[in-house]
Coordinates of C-alpha atoms and ligand atoms in Angstrom, one line a residue:
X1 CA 96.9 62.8 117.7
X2 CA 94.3 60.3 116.3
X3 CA 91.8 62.1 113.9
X4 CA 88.0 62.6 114.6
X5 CA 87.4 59.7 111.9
X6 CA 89.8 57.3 114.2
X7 CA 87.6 58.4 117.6
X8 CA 84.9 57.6 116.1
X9 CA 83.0 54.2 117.3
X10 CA 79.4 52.6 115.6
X11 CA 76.0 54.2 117.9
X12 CA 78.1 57.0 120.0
X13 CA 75.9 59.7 119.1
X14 CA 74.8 63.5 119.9
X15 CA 71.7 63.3 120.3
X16 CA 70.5 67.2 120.1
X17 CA 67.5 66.7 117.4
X18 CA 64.2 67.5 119.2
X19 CA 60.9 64.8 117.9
X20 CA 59.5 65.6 114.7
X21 CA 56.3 67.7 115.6
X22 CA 56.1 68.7 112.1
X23 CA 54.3 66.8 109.1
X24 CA 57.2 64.9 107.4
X25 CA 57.8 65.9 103.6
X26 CA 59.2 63.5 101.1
X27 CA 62.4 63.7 99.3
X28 CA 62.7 63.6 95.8
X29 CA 64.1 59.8 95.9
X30 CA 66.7 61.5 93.1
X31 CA 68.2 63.5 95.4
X32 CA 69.4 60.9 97.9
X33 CA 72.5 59.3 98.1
X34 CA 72.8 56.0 97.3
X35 CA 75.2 54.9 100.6
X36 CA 74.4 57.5 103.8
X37 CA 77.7 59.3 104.4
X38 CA 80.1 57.7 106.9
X39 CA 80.3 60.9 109.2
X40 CA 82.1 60.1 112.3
X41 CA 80.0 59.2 115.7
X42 CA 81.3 60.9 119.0
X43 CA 80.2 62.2 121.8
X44 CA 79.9 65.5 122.7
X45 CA 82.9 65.1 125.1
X46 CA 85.4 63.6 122.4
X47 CA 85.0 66.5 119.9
X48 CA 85.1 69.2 123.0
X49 CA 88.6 67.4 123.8
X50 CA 89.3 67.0 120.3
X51 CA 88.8 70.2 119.0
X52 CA 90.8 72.4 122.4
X53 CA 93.8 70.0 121.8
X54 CA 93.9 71.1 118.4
X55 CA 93.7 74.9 119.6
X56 CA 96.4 73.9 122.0
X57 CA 98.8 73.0 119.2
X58 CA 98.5 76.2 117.4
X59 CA 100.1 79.4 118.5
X60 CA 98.3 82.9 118.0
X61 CA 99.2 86.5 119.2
X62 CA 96.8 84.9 122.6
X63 CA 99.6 82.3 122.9
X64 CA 103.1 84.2 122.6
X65 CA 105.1 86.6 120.6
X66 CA 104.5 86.5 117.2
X67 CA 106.8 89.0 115.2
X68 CA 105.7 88.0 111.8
X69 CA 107.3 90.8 109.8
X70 CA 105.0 92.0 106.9
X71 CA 101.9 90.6 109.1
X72 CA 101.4 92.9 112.1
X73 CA 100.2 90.5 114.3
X74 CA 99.6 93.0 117.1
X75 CA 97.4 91.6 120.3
X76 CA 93.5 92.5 119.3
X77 CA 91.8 94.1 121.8
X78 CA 88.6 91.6 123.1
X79 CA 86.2 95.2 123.1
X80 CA 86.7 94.7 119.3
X81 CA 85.0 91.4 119.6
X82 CA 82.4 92.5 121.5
X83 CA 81.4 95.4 119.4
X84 CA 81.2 93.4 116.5
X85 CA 79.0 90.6 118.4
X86 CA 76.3 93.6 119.2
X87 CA 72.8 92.0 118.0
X88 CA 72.3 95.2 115.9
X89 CA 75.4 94.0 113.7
X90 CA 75.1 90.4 113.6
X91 CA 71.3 89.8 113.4
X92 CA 71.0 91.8 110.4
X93 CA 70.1 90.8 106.8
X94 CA 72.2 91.9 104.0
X95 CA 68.9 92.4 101.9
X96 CA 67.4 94.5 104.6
X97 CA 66.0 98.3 103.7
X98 CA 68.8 100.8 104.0
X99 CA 66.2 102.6 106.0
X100 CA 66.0 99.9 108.5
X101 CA 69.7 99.2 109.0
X102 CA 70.8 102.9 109.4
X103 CA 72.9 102.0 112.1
X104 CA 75.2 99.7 110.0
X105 CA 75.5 102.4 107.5
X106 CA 76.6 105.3 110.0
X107 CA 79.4 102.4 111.1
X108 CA 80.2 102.2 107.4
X109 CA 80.1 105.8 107.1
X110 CA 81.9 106.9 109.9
X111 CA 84.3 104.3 109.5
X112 CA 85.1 105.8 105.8
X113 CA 85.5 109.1 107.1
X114 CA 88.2 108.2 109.8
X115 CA 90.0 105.8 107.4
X116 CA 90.3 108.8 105.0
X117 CA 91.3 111.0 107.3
X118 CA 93.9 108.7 108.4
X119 CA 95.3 107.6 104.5
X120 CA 94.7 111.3 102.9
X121 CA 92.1 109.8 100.3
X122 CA 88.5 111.6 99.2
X123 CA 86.5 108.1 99.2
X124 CA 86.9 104.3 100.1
X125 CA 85.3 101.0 99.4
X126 CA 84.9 98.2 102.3
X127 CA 83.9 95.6 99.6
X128 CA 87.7 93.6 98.9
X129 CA 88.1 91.1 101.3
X130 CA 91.3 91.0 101.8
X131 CA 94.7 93.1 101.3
X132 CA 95.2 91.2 97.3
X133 CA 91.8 91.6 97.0
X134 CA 92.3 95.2 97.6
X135 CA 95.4 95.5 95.4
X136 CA 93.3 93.7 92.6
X137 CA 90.0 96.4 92.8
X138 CA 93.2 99.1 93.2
X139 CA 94.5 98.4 89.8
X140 CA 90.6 97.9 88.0
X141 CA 89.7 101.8 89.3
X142 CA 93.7 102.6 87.7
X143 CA 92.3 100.7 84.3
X144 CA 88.8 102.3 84.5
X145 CA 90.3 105.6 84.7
X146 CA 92.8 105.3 81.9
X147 CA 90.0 103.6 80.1
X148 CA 87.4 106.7 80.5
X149 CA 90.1 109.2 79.1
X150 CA 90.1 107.1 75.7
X151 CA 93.8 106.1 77.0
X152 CA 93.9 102.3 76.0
X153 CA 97.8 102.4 75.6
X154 CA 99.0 102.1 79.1
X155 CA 99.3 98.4 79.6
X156 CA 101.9 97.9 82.1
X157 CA 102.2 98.3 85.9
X158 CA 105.4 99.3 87.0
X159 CA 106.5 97.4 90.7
X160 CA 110.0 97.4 92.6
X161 CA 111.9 93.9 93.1
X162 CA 111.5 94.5 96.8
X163 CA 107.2 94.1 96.2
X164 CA 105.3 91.9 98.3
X165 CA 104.6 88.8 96.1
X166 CA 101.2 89.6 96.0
X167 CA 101.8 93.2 93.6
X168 CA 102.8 91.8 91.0
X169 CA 100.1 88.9 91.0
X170 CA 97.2 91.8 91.5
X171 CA 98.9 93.8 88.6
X172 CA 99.1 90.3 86.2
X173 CA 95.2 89.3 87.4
X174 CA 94.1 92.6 86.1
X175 CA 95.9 92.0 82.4
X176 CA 98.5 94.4 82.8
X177 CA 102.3 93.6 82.1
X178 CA 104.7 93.6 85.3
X179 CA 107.5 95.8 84.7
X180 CA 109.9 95.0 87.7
X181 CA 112.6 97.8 88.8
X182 CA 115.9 96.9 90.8
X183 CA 115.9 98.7 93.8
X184 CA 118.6 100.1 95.7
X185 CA 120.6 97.8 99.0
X186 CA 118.3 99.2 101.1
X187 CA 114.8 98.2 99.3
X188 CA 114.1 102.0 97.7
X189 CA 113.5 102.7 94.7
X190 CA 116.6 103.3 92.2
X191 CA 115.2 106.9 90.8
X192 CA 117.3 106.3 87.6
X193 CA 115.6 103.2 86.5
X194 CA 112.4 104.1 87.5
X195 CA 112.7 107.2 85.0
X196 CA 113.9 104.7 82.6
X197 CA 111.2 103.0 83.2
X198 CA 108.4 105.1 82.8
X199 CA 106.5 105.9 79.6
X200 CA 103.3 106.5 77.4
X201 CA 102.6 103.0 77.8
X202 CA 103.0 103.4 82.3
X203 CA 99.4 102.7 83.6
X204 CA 100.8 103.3 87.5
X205 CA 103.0 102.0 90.1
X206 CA 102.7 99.9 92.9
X207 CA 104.7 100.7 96.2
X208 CA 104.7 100.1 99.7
X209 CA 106.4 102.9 101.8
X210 CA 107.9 101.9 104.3
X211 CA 109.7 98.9 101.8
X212 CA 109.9 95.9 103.0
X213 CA 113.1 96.1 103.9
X214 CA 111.6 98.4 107.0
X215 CA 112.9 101.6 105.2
X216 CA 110.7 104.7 104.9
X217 CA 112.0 105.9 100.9
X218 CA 113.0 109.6 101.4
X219 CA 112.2 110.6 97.3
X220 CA 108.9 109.3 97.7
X221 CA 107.9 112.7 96.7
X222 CA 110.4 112.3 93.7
X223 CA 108.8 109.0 92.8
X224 CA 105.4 109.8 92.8
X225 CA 106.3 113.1 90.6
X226 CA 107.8 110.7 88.3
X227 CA 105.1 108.6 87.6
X228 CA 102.2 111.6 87.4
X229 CA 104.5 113.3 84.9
X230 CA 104.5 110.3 82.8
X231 CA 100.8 109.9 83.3
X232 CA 100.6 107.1 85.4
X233 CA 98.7 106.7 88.6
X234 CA 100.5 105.9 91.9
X235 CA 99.2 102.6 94.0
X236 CA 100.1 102.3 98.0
X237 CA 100.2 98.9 99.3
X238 CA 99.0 100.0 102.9
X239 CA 99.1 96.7 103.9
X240 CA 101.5 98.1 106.6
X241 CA 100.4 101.3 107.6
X242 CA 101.0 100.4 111.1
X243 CA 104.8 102.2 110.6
X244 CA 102.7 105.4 109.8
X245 CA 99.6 106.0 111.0
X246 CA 99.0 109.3 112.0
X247 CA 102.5 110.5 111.0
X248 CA 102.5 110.8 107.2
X249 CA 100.0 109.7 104.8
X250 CA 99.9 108.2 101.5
X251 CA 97.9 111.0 100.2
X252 CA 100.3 113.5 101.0
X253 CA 103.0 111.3 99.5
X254 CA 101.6 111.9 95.9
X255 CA 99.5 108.5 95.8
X256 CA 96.5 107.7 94.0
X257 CA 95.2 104.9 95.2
X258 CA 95.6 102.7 98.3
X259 CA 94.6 99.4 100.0
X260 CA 94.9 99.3 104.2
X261 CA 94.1 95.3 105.3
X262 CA 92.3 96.2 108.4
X263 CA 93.0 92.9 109.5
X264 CA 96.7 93.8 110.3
X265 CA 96.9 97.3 111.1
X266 CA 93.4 98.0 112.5
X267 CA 93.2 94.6 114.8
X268 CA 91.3 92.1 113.1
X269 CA 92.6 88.4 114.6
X270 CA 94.3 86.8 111.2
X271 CA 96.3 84.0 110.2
X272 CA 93.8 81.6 110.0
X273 CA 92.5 82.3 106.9
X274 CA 90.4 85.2 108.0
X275 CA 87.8 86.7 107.8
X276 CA 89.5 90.2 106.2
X277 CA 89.2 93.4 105.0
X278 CA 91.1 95.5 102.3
X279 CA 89.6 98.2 102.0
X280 CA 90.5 100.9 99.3
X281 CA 91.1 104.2 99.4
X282 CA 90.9 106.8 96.4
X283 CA 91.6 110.2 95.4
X284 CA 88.7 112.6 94.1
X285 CA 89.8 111.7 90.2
X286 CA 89.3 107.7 91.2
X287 CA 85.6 108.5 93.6
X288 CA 83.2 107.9 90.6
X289 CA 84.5 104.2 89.8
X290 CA 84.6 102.5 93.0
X291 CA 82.6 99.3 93.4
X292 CA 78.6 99.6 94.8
X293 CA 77.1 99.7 96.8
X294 CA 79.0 102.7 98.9
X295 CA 77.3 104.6 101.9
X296 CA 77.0 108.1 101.7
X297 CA 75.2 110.8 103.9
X298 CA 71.5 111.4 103.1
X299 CA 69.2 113.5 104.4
X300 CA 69.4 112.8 108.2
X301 CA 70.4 109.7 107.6
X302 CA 72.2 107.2 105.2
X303 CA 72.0 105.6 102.2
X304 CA 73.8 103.4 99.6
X305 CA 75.0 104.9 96.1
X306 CA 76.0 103.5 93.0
X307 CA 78.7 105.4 91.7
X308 CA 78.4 106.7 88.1
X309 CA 81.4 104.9 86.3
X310 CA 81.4 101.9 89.1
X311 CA 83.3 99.2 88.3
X312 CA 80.5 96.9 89.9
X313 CA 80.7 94.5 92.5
X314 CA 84.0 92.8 93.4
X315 CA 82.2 90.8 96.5
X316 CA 78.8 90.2 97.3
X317 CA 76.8 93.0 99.3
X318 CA 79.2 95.2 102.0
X319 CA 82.5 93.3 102.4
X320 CA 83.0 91.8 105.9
X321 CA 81.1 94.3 107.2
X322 CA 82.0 92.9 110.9
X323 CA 85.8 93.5 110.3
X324 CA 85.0 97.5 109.8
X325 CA 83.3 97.3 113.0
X326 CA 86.4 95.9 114.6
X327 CA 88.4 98.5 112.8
X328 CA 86.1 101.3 113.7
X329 CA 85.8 100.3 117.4
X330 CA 89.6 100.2 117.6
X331 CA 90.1 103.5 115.9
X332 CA 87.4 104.7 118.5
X333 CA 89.1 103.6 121.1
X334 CA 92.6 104.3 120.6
X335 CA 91.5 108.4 119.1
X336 CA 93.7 110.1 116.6
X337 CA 96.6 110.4 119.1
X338 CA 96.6 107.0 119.9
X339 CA 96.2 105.8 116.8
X340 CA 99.6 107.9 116.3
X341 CA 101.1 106.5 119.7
X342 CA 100.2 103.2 118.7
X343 CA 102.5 103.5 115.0
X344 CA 105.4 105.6 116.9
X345 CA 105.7 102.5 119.8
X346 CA 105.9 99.6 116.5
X347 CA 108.7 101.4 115.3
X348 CA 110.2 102.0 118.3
X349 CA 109.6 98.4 119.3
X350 CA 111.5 97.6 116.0
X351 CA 114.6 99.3 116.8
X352 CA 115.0 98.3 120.0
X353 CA 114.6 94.9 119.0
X354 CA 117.1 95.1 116.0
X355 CA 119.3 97.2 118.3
X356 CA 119.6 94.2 120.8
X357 CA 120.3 92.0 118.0
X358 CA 122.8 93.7 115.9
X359 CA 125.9 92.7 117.7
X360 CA 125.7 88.9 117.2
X361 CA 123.2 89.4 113.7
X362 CA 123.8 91.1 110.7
X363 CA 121.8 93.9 110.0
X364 CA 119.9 93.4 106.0
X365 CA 119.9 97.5 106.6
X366 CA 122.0 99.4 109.4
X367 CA 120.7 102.5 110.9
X368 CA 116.8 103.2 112.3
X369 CA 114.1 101.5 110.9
X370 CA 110.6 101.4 110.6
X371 CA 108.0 98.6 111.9
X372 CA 109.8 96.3 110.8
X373 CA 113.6 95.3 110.3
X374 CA 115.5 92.1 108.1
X375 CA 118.1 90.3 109.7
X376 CA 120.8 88.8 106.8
X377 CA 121.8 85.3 107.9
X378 CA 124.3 84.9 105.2
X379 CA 127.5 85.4 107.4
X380 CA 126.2 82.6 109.7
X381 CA 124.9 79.9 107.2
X382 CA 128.2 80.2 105.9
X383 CA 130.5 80.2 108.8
X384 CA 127.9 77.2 110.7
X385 CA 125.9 75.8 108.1
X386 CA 122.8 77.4 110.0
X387 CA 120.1 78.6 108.1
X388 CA 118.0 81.0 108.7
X389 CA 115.3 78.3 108.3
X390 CA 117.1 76.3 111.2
X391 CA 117.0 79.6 113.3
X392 CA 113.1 79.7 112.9
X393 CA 112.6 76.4 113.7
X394 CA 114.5 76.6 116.6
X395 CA 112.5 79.4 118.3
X396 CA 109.4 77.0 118.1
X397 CA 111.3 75.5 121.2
X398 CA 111.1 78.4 123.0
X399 CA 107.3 79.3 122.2
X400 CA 107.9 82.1 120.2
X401 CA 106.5 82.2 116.6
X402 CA 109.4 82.5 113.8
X403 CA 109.8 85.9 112.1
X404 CA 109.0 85.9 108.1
X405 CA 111.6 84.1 106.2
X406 CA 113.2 84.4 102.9
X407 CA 111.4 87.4 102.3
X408 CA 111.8 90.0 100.9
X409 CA 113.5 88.4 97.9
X410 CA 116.5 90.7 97.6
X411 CA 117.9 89.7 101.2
X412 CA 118.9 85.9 101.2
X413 CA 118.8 84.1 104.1
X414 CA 116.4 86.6 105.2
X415 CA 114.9 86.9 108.5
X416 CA 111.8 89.8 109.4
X417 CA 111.0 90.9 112.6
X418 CA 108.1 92.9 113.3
X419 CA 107.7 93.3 117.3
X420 CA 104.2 95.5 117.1
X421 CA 103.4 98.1 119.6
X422 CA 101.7 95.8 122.1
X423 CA 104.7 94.1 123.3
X424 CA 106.4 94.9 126.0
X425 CA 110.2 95.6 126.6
X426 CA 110.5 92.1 128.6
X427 CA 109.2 90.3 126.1
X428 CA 111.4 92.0 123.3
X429 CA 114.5 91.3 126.0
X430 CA 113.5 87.5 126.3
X431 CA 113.3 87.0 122.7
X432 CA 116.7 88.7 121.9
X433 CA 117.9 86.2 124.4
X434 CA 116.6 83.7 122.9
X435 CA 117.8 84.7 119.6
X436 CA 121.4 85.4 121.1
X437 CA 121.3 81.8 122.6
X438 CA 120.2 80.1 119.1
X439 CA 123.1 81.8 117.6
X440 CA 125.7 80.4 120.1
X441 CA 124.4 77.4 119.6
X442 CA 125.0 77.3 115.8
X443 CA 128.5 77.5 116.3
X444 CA 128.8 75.1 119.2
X445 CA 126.2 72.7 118.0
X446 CA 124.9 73.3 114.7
X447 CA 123.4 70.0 114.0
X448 CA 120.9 70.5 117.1
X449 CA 119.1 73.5 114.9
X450 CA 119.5 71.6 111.8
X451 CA 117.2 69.1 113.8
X452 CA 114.9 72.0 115.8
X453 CA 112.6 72.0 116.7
X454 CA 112.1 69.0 119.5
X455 CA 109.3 69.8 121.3
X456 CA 106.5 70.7 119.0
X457 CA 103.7 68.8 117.6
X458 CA 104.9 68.4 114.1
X459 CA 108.6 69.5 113.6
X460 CA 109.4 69.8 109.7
X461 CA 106.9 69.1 107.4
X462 CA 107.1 68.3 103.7
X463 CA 105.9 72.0 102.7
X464 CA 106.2 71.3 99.0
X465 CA 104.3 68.4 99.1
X466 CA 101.3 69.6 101.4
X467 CA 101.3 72.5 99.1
X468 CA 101.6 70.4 96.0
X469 CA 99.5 67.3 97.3
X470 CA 97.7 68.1 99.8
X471 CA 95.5 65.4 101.5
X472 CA 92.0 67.0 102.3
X473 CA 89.9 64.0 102.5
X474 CA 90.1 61.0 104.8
X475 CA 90.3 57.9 103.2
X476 CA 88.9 54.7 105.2
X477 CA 91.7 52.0 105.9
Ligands
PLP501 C1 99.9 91.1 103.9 C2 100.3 91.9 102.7 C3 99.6 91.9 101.5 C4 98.5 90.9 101.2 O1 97.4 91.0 102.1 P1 96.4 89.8 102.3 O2 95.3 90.2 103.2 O3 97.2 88.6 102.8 O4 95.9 89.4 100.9 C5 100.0 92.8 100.5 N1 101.1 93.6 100.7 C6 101.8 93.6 101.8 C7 103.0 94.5 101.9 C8 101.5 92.8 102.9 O5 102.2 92.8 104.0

């Protein structure tokens, strides 16, 4: 596909500017360039085409199954969208009076109130932007609180090899030292070297439950224990509270602290590079150091509050305000048993996917699992020479999007499903097809996965090198 640069051709313009019917006002002759920039010239019809082949190329939750484990790329419901395109949400200025945007405050409010509810927490911020963004304001209200009780000796953040990549970075941006714990086969926590581990120097630990392994870790209430008797704070990474919602909650599981990413869980269209949300969630002890500004009942109406001990601002004004109206909408819509329905059907989902699997796949974990399950592709890399790399690639034939690979970490050759709730049974029963077929075919034909996929756009990319150096400029020939 020829760039926008190669379309382009000298005098094809878009002509949309209306005549000048203002007085023209000079420019400071040191502000302009020396050479005018060589922007591309096209017609409106070559970028339309341009820009909905492009979209063709791609594949979202709009296009096909997408069981990116860890992700929860569920469908989004289109009433989200149109919520959040109200002209009472989207016409409004962030520097507006409180008193005049009472409306966005009640959705913030409310919002708050349900999400609490939902997690077990006293208060919450909306301001991170994203689930690491979360994790990172997390672990500043863990060090503000330590700080305020004159405790300056815990340093370190405890978090379990299993950890999304991410808990670990949060815990490192924040100046703490990582401790990292083994964890047992089955991605829990190994109770003897997490007592080991703990200490007068433990500021808290991190923990997602359900692991990501897809296993819900029975002595949460053991773990949890552990770290408030040493002193420390316990931080949920509720990136995937879609296994949970309305079941269990965090709160009750002895945490402290927790981030959800609304833009998984709570339907918010992601992958793209957003927008997000992470908002956080806090126990009464944490409520006086969460960011500003934070809307709270006042009067009749609302209004926003600094917090005494705040930690300040950790993004501009509200967070992305129109991702908690998404959130809110779907949490309106779907109602407290729904919202329950809607976690018991993902990990329903997951087993029955797993379960149609697990004859011709190995299992990272046999027996029920939550939202999400790990396929081990060691057996067949070694008896084919088929990775699960050259699996993933070859479901791109087939229009499905490949499950998360190589993660988590303690699982090589690692493949995770996560179905979602809003699939339905035929298309979990096409894709184990699909997924029994590709694994025929490594035994009778490896070398056509080593070379999947063969009917996509771009088949195997350089991945180190785009990361490493990437090419974001066009250069002219
Ligand atoms: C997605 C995810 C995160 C990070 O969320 P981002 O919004 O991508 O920053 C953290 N922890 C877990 C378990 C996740 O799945």
């Amino acid at each position: 596909m020829k760039l926008l640069f190669e379309k382009s051709r000298p005098g094809r313009q878009l002509h949309i500017l209306p005549p000048l019917d203002v007085p023209q006002a000079p420019v400071d002759p040191q502000e302009l360039r020396a050479q005018p920039p060589r922007l591309p010239q096209l017609s409106e019809t070559d970028i339309s085409r341009h820009y909905t082949q492009l979209a063709g190329r791609t594949h979202g939750v709009n296009d096909g199954f997408y069981p990116l484990g860890s992700c929860t790329m569920k469908y989004n419901p289109k009433v989200n969208e149109e919520m959040a395109a109200l002209p009472g949400f989207t016409g409004i200025h962030p520097l507006q009076s409180e008193k005049s945007a009472q409306g966005c405050l009640e959705a913030l409010y409310t919002a708050e109130q349900l999400l609490c509810q939902i997690t077990g927490m006293d208060a919450m911020t909306f301001q991170p932007a994203a689930g690491a963004h979360g994790e990172f304001t997390g672990l500043l209200l863990i060090k503000a609180y330590h700080q305020a009780q004159g405790d300056l000796k815990r340093t370190k953040i405890i978090v379990p090899d299993s950890a999304h990549g991410t808990n670990p970075a949060s815990a490192a941006m924040v100046g703490y030292q990582v401790v990292s714990i083994p964890s047992t086969p089955d991605g829990c926590v190994d109770l003897e070297a997490l007592k080991a581990a703990v200490g007068e120097d433990t500021a808290g630990l991190m923990l997602t439950n359900p692991n990501t392994v897809g296993v819900f870790d029975h002595n949460i209430l053991e773990i949890t224990r552990i770290v408030h008797q040493a002193g420390g704070l316990n931080y949920y990474d509720g990136a995937n509270l879609n296994a949970v919602m309305g079941v269990v909650r965090p709160g009750d599981m002895g945490f402290d602290v927790v981030h959800l990413n609304l833009h998984k869980t709570f339907s918010t269209p992601h992958g793209g590079g957003g927008p997000g949300s992470g908002p956080v969630g806090v126990k009464a002890l944490l409520k006086d150091f969460l960011p500003s500004p934070h809307a709270v009942r006042a009067g009749e109406g609302y209004a926003f509050e600094r917090p005494v001990h705040s930690i300040g601002q950790v993004k501009c004004f509200y967070g992305n305000f129109l991702v908690v109206v998404k959130a809110l909408t779907y949490i309106l819509t779907l109602g407290a048993q729904g919202i329950r329905e809607a976690a018991q059907n993902a990990v329903l989902n997951a087993n029955y996917l797993a379960a149609l699997l697990k004859d011709k796949y190995d299992l990272a974990v046999d027996g029920l699992c939550m939202h999400e399950f790990v396929l081990n592709l060691e057996r067949l890399k070694r008896e084919t020479g088929v990775s699960a790399l050259d699996v993933a690639k070859g479901l791109l034939d087939y229009g499905i999007h490949p499950p998360t690979m190589y993660f988590p970490l303690i699982v090589h050759e690692a493949l995770m499903f996560e179905p979602t709730e809003t699939e339905s049974k035929e298309t979990l029963d096409e894709a184990a097809q699909v997924m029994i077929q590709l694994h025929d075919l490594a035994y009778q034909d490896p070398e056509s996965l080593h070379s999947a996929p063969h009917n996509t756009a771009i088949g195997r990319p350089d991945e180190v090198g785009a990361a490493r150096n990437p090419k974001l400029r066009y250069q002219e020939p």
